[in-house]
CSV table of C-alpha atoms in Angstrom, one decimal:
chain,number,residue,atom,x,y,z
A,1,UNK,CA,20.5,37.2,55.1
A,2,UNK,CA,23.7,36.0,56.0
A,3,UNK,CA,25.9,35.0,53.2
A,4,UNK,CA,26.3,31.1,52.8
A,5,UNK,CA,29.4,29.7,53.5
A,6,UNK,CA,30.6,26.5,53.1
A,7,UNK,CA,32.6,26.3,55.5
A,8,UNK,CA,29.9,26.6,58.3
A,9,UNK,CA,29.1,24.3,60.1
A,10,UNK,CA,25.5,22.9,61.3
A,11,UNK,CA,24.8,20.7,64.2
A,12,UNK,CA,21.3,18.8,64.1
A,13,UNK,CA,20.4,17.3,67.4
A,14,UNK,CA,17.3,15.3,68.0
A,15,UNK,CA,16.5,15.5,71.8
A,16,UNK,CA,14.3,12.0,71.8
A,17,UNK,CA,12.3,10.4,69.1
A,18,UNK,CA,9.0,10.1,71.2
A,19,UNK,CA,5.6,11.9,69.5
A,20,UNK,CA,2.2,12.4,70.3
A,21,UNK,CA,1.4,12.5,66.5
A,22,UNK,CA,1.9,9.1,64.2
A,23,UNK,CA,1.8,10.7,60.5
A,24,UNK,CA,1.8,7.8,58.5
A,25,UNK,CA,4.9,9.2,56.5
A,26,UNK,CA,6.9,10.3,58.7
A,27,UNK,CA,10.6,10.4,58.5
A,28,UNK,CA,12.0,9.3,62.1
A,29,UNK,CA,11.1,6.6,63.5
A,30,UNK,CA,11.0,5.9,67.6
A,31,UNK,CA,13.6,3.2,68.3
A,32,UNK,CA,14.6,2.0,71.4
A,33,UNK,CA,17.9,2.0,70.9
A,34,UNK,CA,17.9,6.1,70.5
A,35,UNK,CA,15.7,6.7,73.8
A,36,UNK,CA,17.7,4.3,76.4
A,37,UNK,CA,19.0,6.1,79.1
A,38,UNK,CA,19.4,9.7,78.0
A,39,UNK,CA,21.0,11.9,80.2
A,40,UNK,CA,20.9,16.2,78.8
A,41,UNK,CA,23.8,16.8,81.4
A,42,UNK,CA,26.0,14.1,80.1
A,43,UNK,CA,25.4,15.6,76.9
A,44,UNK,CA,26.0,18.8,77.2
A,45,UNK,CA,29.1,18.5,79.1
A,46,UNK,CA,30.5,16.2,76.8
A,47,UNK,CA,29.6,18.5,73.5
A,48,UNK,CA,30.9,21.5,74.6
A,49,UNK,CA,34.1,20.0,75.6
A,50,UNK,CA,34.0,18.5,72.0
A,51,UNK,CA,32.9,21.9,70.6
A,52,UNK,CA,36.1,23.0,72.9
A,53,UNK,CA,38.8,20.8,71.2
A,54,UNK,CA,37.1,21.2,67.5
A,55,UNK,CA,35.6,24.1,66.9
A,56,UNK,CA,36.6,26.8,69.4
A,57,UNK,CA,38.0,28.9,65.6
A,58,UNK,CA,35.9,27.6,63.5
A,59,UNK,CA,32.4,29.0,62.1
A,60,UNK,CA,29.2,27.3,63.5
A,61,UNK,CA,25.9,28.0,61.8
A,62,UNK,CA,23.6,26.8,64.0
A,63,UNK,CA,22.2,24.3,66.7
A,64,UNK,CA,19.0,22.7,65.3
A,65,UNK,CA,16.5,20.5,67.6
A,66,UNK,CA,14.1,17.6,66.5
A,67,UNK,CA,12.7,15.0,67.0
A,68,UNK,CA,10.3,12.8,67.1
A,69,UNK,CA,8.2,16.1,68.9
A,70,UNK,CA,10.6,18.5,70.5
A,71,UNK,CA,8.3,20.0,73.4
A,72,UNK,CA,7.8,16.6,74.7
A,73,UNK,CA,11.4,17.1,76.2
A,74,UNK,CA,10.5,20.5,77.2
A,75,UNK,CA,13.2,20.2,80.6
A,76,UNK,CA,15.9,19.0,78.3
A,77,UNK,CA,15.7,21.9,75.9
A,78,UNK,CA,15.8,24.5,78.1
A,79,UNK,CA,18.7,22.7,79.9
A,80,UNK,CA,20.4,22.2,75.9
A,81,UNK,CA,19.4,25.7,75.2
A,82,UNK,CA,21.1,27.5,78.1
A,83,UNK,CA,24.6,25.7,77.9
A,84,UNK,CA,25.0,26.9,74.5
A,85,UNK,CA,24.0,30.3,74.8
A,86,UNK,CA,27.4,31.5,75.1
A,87,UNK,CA,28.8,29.2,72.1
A,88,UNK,CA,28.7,31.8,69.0
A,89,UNK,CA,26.8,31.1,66.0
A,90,UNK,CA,26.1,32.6,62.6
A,91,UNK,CA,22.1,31.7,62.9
A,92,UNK,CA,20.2,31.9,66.0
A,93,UNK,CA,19.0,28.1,67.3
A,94,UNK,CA,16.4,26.5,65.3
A,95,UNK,CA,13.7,24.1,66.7
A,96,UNK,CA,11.5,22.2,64.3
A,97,UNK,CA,8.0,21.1,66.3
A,98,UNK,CA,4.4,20.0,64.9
A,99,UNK,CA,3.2,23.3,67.0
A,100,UNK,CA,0.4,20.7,68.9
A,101,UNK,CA,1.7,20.8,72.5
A,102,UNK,CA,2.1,24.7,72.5
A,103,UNK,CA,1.2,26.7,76.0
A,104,UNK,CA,1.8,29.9,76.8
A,105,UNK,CA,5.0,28.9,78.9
A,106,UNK,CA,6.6,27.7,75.7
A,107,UNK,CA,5.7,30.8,73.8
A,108,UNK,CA,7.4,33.4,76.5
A,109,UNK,CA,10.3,31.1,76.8
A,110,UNK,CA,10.6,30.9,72.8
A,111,UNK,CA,10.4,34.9,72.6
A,112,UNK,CA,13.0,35.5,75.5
A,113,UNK,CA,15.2,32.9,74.4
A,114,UNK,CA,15.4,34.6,70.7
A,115,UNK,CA,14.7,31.0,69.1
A,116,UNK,CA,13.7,30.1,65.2
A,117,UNK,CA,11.0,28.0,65.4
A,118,UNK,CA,10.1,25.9,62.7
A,119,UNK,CA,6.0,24.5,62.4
A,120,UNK,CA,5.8,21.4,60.3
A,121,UNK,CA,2.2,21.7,59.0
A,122,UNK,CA,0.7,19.2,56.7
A,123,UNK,CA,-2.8,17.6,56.0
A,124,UNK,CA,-4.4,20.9,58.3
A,125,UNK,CA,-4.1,19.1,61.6
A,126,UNK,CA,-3.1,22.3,63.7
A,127,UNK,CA,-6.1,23.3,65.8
A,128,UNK,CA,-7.2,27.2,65.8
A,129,UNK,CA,-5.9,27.8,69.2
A,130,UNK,CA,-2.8,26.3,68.9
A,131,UNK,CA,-2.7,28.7,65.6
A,132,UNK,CA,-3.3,31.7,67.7
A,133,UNK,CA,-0.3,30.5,70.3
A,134,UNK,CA,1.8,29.9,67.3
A,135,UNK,CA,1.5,33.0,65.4
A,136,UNK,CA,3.2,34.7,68.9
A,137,UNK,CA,6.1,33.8,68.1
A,138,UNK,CA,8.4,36.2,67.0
A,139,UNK,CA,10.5,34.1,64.6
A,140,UNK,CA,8.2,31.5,63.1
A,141,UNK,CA,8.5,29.6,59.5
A,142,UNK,CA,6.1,27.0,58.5
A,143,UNK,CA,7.1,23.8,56.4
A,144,UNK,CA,4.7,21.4,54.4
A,145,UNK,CA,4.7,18.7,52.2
A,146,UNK,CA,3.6,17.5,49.2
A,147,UNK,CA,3.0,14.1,48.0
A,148,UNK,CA,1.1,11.8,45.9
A,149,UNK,CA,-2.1,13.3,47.8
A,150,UNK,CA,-0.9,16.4,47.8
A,151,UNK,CA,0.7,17.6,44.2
A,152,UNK,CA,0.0,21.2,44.4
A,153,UNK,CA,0.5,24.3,46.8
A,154,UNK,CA,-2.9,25.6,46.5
A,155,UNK,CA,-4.1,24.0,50.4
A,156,UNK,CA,-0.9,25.8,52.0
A,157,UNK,CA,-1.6,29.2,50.3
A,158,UNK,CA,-5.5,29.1,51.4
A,159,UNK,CA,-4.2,28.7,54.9
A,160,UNK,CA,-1.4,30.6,54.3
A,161,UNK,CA,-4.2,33.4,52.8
A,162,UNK,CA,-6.3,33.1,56.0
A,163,UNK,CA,-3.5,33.6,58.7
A,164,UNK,CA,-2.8,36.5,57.1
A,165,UNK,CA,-6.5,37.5,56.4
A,166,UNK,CA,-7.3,36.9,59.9
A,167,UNK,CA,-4.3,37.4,62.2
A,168,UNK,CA,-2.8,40.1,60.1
A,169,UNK,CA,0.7,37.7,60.0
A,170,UNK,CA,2.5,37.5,56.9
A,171,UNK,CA,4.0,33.9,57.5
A,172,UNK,CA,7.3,32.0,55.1
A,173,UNK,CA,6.1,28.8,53.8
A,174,UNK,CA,8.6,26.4,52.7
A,175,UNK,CA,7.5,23.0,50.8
A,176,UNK,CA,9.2,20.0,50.0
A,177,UNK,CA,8.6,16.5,48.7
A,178,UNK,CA,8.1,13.6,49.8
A,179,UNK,CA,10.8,11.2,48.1
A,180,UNK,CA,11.5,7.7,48.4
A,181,UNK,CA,13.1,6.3,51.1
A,182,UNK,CA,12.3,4.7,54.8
A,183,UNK,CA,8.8,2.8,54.9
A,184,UNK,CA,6.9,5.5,53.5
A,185,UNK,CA,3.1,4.1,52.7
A,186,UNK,CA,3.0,3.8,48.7
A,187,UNK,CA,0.0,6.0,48.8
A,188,UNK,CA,2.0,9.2,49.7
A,189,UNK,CA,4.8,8.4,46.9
A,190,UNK,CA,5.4,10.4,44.2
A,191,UNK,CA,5.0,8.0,40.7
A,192,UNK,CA,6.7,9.6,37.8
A,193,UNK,CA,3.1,11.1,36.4
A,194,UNK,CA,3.2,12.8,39.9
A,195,UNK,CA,6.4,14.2,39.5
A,196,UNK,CA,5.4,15.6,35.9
A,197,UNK,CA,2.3,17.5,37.3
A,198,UNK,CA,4.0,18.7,40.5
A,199,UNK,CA,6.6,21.0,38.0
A,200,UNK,CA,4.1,21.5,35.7
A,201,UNK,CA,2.2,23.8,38.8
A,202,UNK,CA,5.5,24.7,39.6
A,203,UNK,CA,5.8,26.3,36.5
A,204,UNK,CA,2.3,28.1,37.1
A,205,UNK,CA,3.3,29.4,40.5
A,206,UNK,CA,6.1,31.5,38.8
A,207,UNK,CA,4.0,33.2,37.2
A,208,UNK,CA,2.3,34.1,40.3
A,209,UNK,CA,6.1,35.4,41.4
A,210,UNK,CA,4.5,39.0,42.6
A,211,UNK,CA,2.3,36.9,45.2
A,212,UNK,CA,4.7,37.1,48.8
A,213,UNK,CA,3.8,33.8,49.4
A,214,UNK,CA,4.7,32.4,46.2
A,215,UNK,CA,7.4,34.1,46.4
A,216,UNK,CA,8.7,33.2,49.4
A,217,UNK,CA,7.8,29.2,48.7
A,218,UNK,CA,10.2,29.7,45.6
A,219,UNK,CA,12.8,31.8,47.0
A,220,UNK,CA,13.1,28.6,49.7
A,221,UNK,CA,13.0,26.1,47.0
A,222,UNK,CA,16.1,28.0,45.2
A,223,UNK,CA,18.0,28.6,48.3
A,224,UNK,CA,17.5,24.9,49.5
A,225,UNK,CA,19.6,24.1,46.2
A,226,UNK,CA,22.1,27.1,45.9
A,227,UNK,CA,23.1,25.4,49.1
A,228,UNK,CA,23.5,21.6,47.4
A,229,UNK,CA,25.6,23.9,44.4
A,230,UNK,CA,28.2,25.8,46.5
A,231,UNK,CA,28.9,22.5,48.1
A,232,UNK,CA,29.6,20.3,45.2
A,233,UNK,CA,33.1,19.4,46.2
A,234,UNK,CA,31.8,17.7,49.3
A,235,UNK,CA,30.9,13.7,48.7
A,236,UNK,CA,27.3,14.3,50.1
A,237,UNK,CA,25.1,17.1,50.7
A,238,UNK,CA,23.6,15.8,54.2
A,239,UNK,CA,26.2,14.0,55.4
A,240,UNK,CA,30.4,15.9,55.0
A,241,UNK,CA,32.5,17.0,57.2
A,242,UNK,CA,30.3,20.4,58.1
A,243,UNK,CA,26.8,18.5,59.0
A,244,UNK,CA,26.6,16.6,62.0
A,245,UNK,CA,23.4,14.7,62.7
A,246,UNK,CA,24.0,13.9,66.9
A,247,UNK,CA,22.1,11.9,69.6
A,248,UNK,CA,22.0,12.8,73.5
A,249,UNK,CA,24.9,9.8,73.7
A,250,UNK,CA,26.8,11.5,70.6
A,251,UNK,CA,26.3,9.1,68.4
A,252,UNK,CA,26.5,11.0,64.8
A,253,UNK,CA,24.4,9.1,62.2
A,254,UNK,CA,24.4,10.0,58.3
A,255,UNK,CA,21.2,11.3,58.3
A,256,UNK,CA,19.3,13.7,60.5
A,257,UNK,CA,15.9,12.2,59.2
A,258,UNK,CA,17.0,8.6,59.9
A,259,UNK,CA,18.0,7.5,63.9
A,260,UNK,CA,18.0,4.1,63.4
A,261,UNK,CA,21.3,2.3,64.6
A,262,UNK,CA,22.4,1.3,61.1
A,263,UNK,CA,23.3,4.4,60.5
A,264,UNK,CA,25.1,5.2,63.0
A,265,UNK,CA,28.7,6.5,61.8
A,266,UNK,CA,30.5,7.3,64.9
A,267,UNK,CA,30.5,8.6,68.4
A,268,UNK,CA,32.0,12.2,69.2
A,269,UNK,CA,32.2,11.4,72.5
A,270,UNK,CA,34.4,8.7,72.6
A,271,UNK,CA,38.2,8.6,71.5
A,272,UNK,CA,37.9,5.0,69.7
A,273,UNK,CA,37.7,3.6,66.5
A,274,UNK,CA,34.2,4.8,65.1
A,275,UNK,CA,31.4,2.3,65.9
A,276,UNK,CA,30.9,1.6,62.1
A,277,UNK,CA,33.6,3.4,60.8
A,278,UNK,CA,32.4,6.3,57.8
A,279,UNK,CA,34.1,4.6,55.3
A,280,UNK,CA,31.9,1.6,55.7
A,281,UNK,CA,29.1,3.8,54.4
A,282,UNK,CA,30.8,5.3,51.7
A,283,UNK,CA,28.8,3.5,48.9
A,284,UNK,CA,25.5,4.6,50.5
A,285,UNK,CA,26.4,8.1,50.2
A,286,UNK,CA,26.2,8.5,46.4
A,287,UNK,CA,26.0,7.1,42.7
A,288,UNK,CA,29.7,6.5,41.6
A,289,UNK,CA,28.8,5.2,38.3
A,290,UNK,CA,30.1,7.4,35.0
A,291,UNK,CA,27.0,8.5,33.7
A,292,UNK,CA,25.9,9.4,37.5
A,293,UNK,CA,28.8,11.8,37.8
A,294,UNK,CA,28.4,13.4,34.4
A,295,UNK,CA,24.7,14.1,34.5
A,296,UNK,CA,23.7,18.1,34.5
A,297,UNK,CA,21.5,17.5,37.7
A,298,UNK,CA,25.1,16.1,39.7
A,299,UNK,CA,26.0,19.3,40.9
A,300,UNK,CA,22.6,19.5,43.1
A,301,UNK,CA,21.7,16.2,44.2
A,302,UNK,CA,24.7,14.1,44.6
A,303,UNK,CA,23.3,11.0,43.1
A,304,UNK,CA,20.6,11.4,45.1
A,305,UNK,CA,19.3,10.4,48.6
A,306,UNK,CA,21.3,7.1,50.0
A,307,UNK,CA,18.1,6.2,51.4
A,308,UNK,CA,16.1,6.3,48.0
A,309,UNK,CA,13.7,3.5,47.2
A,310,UNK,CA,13.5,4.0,44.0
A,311,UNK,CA,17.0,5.7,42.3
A,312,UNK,CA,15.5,6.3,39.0
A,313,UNK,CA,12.5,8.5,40.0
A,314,UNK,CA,15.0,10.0,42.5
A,315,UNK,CA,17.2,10.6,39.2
A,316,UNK,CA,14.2,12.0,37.7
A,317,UNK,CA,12.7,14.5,40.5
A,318,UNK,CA,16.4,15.9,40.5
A,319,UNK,CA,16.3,16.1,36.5
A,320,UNK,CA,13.1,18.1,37.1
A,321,UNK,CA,14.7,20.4,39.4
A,322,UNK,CA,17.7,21.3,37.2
A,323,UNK,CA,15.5,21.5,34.2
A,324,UNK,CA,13.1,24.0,36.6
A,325,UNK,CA,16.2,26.5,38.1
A,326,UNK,CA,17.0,26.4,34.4
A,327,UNK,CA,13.5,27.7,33.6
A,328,UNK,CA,14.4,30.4,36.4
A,329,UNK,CA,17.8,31.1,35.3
A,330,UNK,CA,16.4,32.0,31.9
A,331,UNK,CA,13.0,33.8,32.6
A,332,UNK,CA,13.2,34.5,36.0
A,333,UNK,CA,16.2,35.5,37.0
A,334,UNK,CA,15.2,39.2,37.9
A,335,UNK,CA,13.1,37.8,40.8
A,336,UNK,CA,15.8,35.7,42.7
A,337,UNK,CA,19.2,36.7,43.5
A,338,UNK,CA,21.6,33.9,43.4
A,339,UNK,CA,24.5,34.4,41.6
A,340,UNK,CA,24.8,30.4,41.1
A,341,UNK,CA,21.7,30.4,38.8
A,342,UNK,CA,24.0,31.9,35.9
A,343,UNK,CA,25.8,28.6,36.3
A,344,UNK,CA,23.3,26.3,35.8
């Protein structure tokens, strides 16, 4: 694994918001505004120019691609793919796709290409066959979610169990909430009771620690907030000076999980005063009240998501989570290496 590093940067790039799937709590929304009149050359010409004048000596991480559904835009990410192949990064690109519209085409260009591909899979929707294209990939990882519906882990390690059972392919599962924000149905929302049970099995899965897929879901969990820790300094976690959340016009918005044109911060591309300039946003970006700022849980959530509904179950999911990598820290340490635990 390659050591963490602040200073890295990642660039997040959602290739069109289009998707042949409409999961009722999904995170991006398709807005006109985002899908007008792309153009993959104009983009690419313009970003490596920009990567040219701003980061020809600096670390880059990685180039992720979303979307809406990435493989709906198959053209443009070969075209994205092969005019950064020569742009050095720390992490090999990442693509993050529901897995549906997989063909054999995608899968040889995936394995030549050297690409991380990330399957979101929630609620079992992935058909068998597009399973068996799937699990060809060399460098695959699966995501999931949980939710009011879905407080436990127990449906992702039965499928999990039969991938392995059956195709012989010991897969990474990551899992992460659902939280407040956007126009998320109530039905998939966490309620405090929720939030209470979901650590409460969390608890029970470390002591299933020996399990690889347990341990791999917690190993992700951990990692997903040493990364929040070694960044404290920064004013927010998703959106500083080393995350850039881009459109095909270069329009950088504070949030990769949010296109809409309200959040749109500035535009790379264009030597003018930002569109709506970043310090504009500033109170959106975190909690500047005292008792915010002293609170134990600061260090890995910021105040929490600027999008959040709900700021006190936010508050208390993050309270959870410190009070959880304290559980590790003390019991568990053995297990996970991250030196950061011993200052929690």
């Amino acid at each position: 694994m390659i050591k963490n590093s602040t200073e890295d940067t990642i660039f997040n790039i959602v290739i069109g918001s289009a998707c042949n799937w409409k999961c009722p709590y999904c995170l991006q929304e398709d807005e006109s505004h985002f899908n007008k009149n792309n153009d993959i050359k104009y983009f690419c010409t313009n970003f490596l120019k920009f990567l040219e004048d701003n980061y020809k000596n600096k670390p880059i991480n990685r180039f992720t691609i979303w979307g809406g559904e990435p493989f709906l835009y198959f053209k443009e990410i070969k075209y994205l793919i092969d005019s950064l192949k020569d742009i050095p990064t720390l992490r090999k690109p990442r693509i993050t796709t529901n897995g549906s519209l997989l063909t054999k085409e995608h899968i040889k260009y995936i394995n030549d290409n050297d690409l991380f591909i990330n399957l979101s899979y929630h609620c079992g929707q992935l058909q068998e066959d597009k399973w068996k294209l799937a699990l060809q990939i060399k460098d695959l990882h699966i995501t999931s979610l949980v939710h009011h519906k879905e407080l436990s882990w127990d449906n992702y390690f039965n499928k999990w169990q039969y991938l392995y059972n059956n195709y012989g392919r010991c897969l990474n599962w990551y899992i992460y909430p659902i939280l407040y924000v956007n126009n998320i149905p109530k039905e998939y929302l966490f309620t405090k009771e929720d939030i209470d049970i979901y650590f409460n099995n969390l608890l029970f899965y470390l002591k299933k620690v020996n399990n690889v897929f347990f341990y791999n879901a917690l190993n992700a969990f951990i990692y997903d907030y040493s990364k929040r820790y070694l960044k404290h300094t920064l004013s927010n976690y998703c959106f500083n000076s080393n995350n850039y959340a881009l459109d095909l016009k270069g329009n950088r918005y504070l949030c990769h999980h949010d296109f809409s044109s309200n959040t749109i911060v500035e535009n790379i591309f264009k030597k003018t005063i930002p569109i709506i300039p970043i310090e504009f946003k500033e109170p959106l970006l975190k909690y500047k009240s005292k008792q915010c700022q002293e609170c134990k849980a600061y260090k890995i959530c910021f105040g929490g998501c600027f999008r959040a509904k709900n700021p006190t179950l936010d508050c208390y999911f993050n309270n959870k989570v410190y009070r959880f990598l304290k559980e590790i820290q003390q019991n568990y340490c053995q297990y996970f290496n991250y030196e950061y635990l011993n200052e929690i």
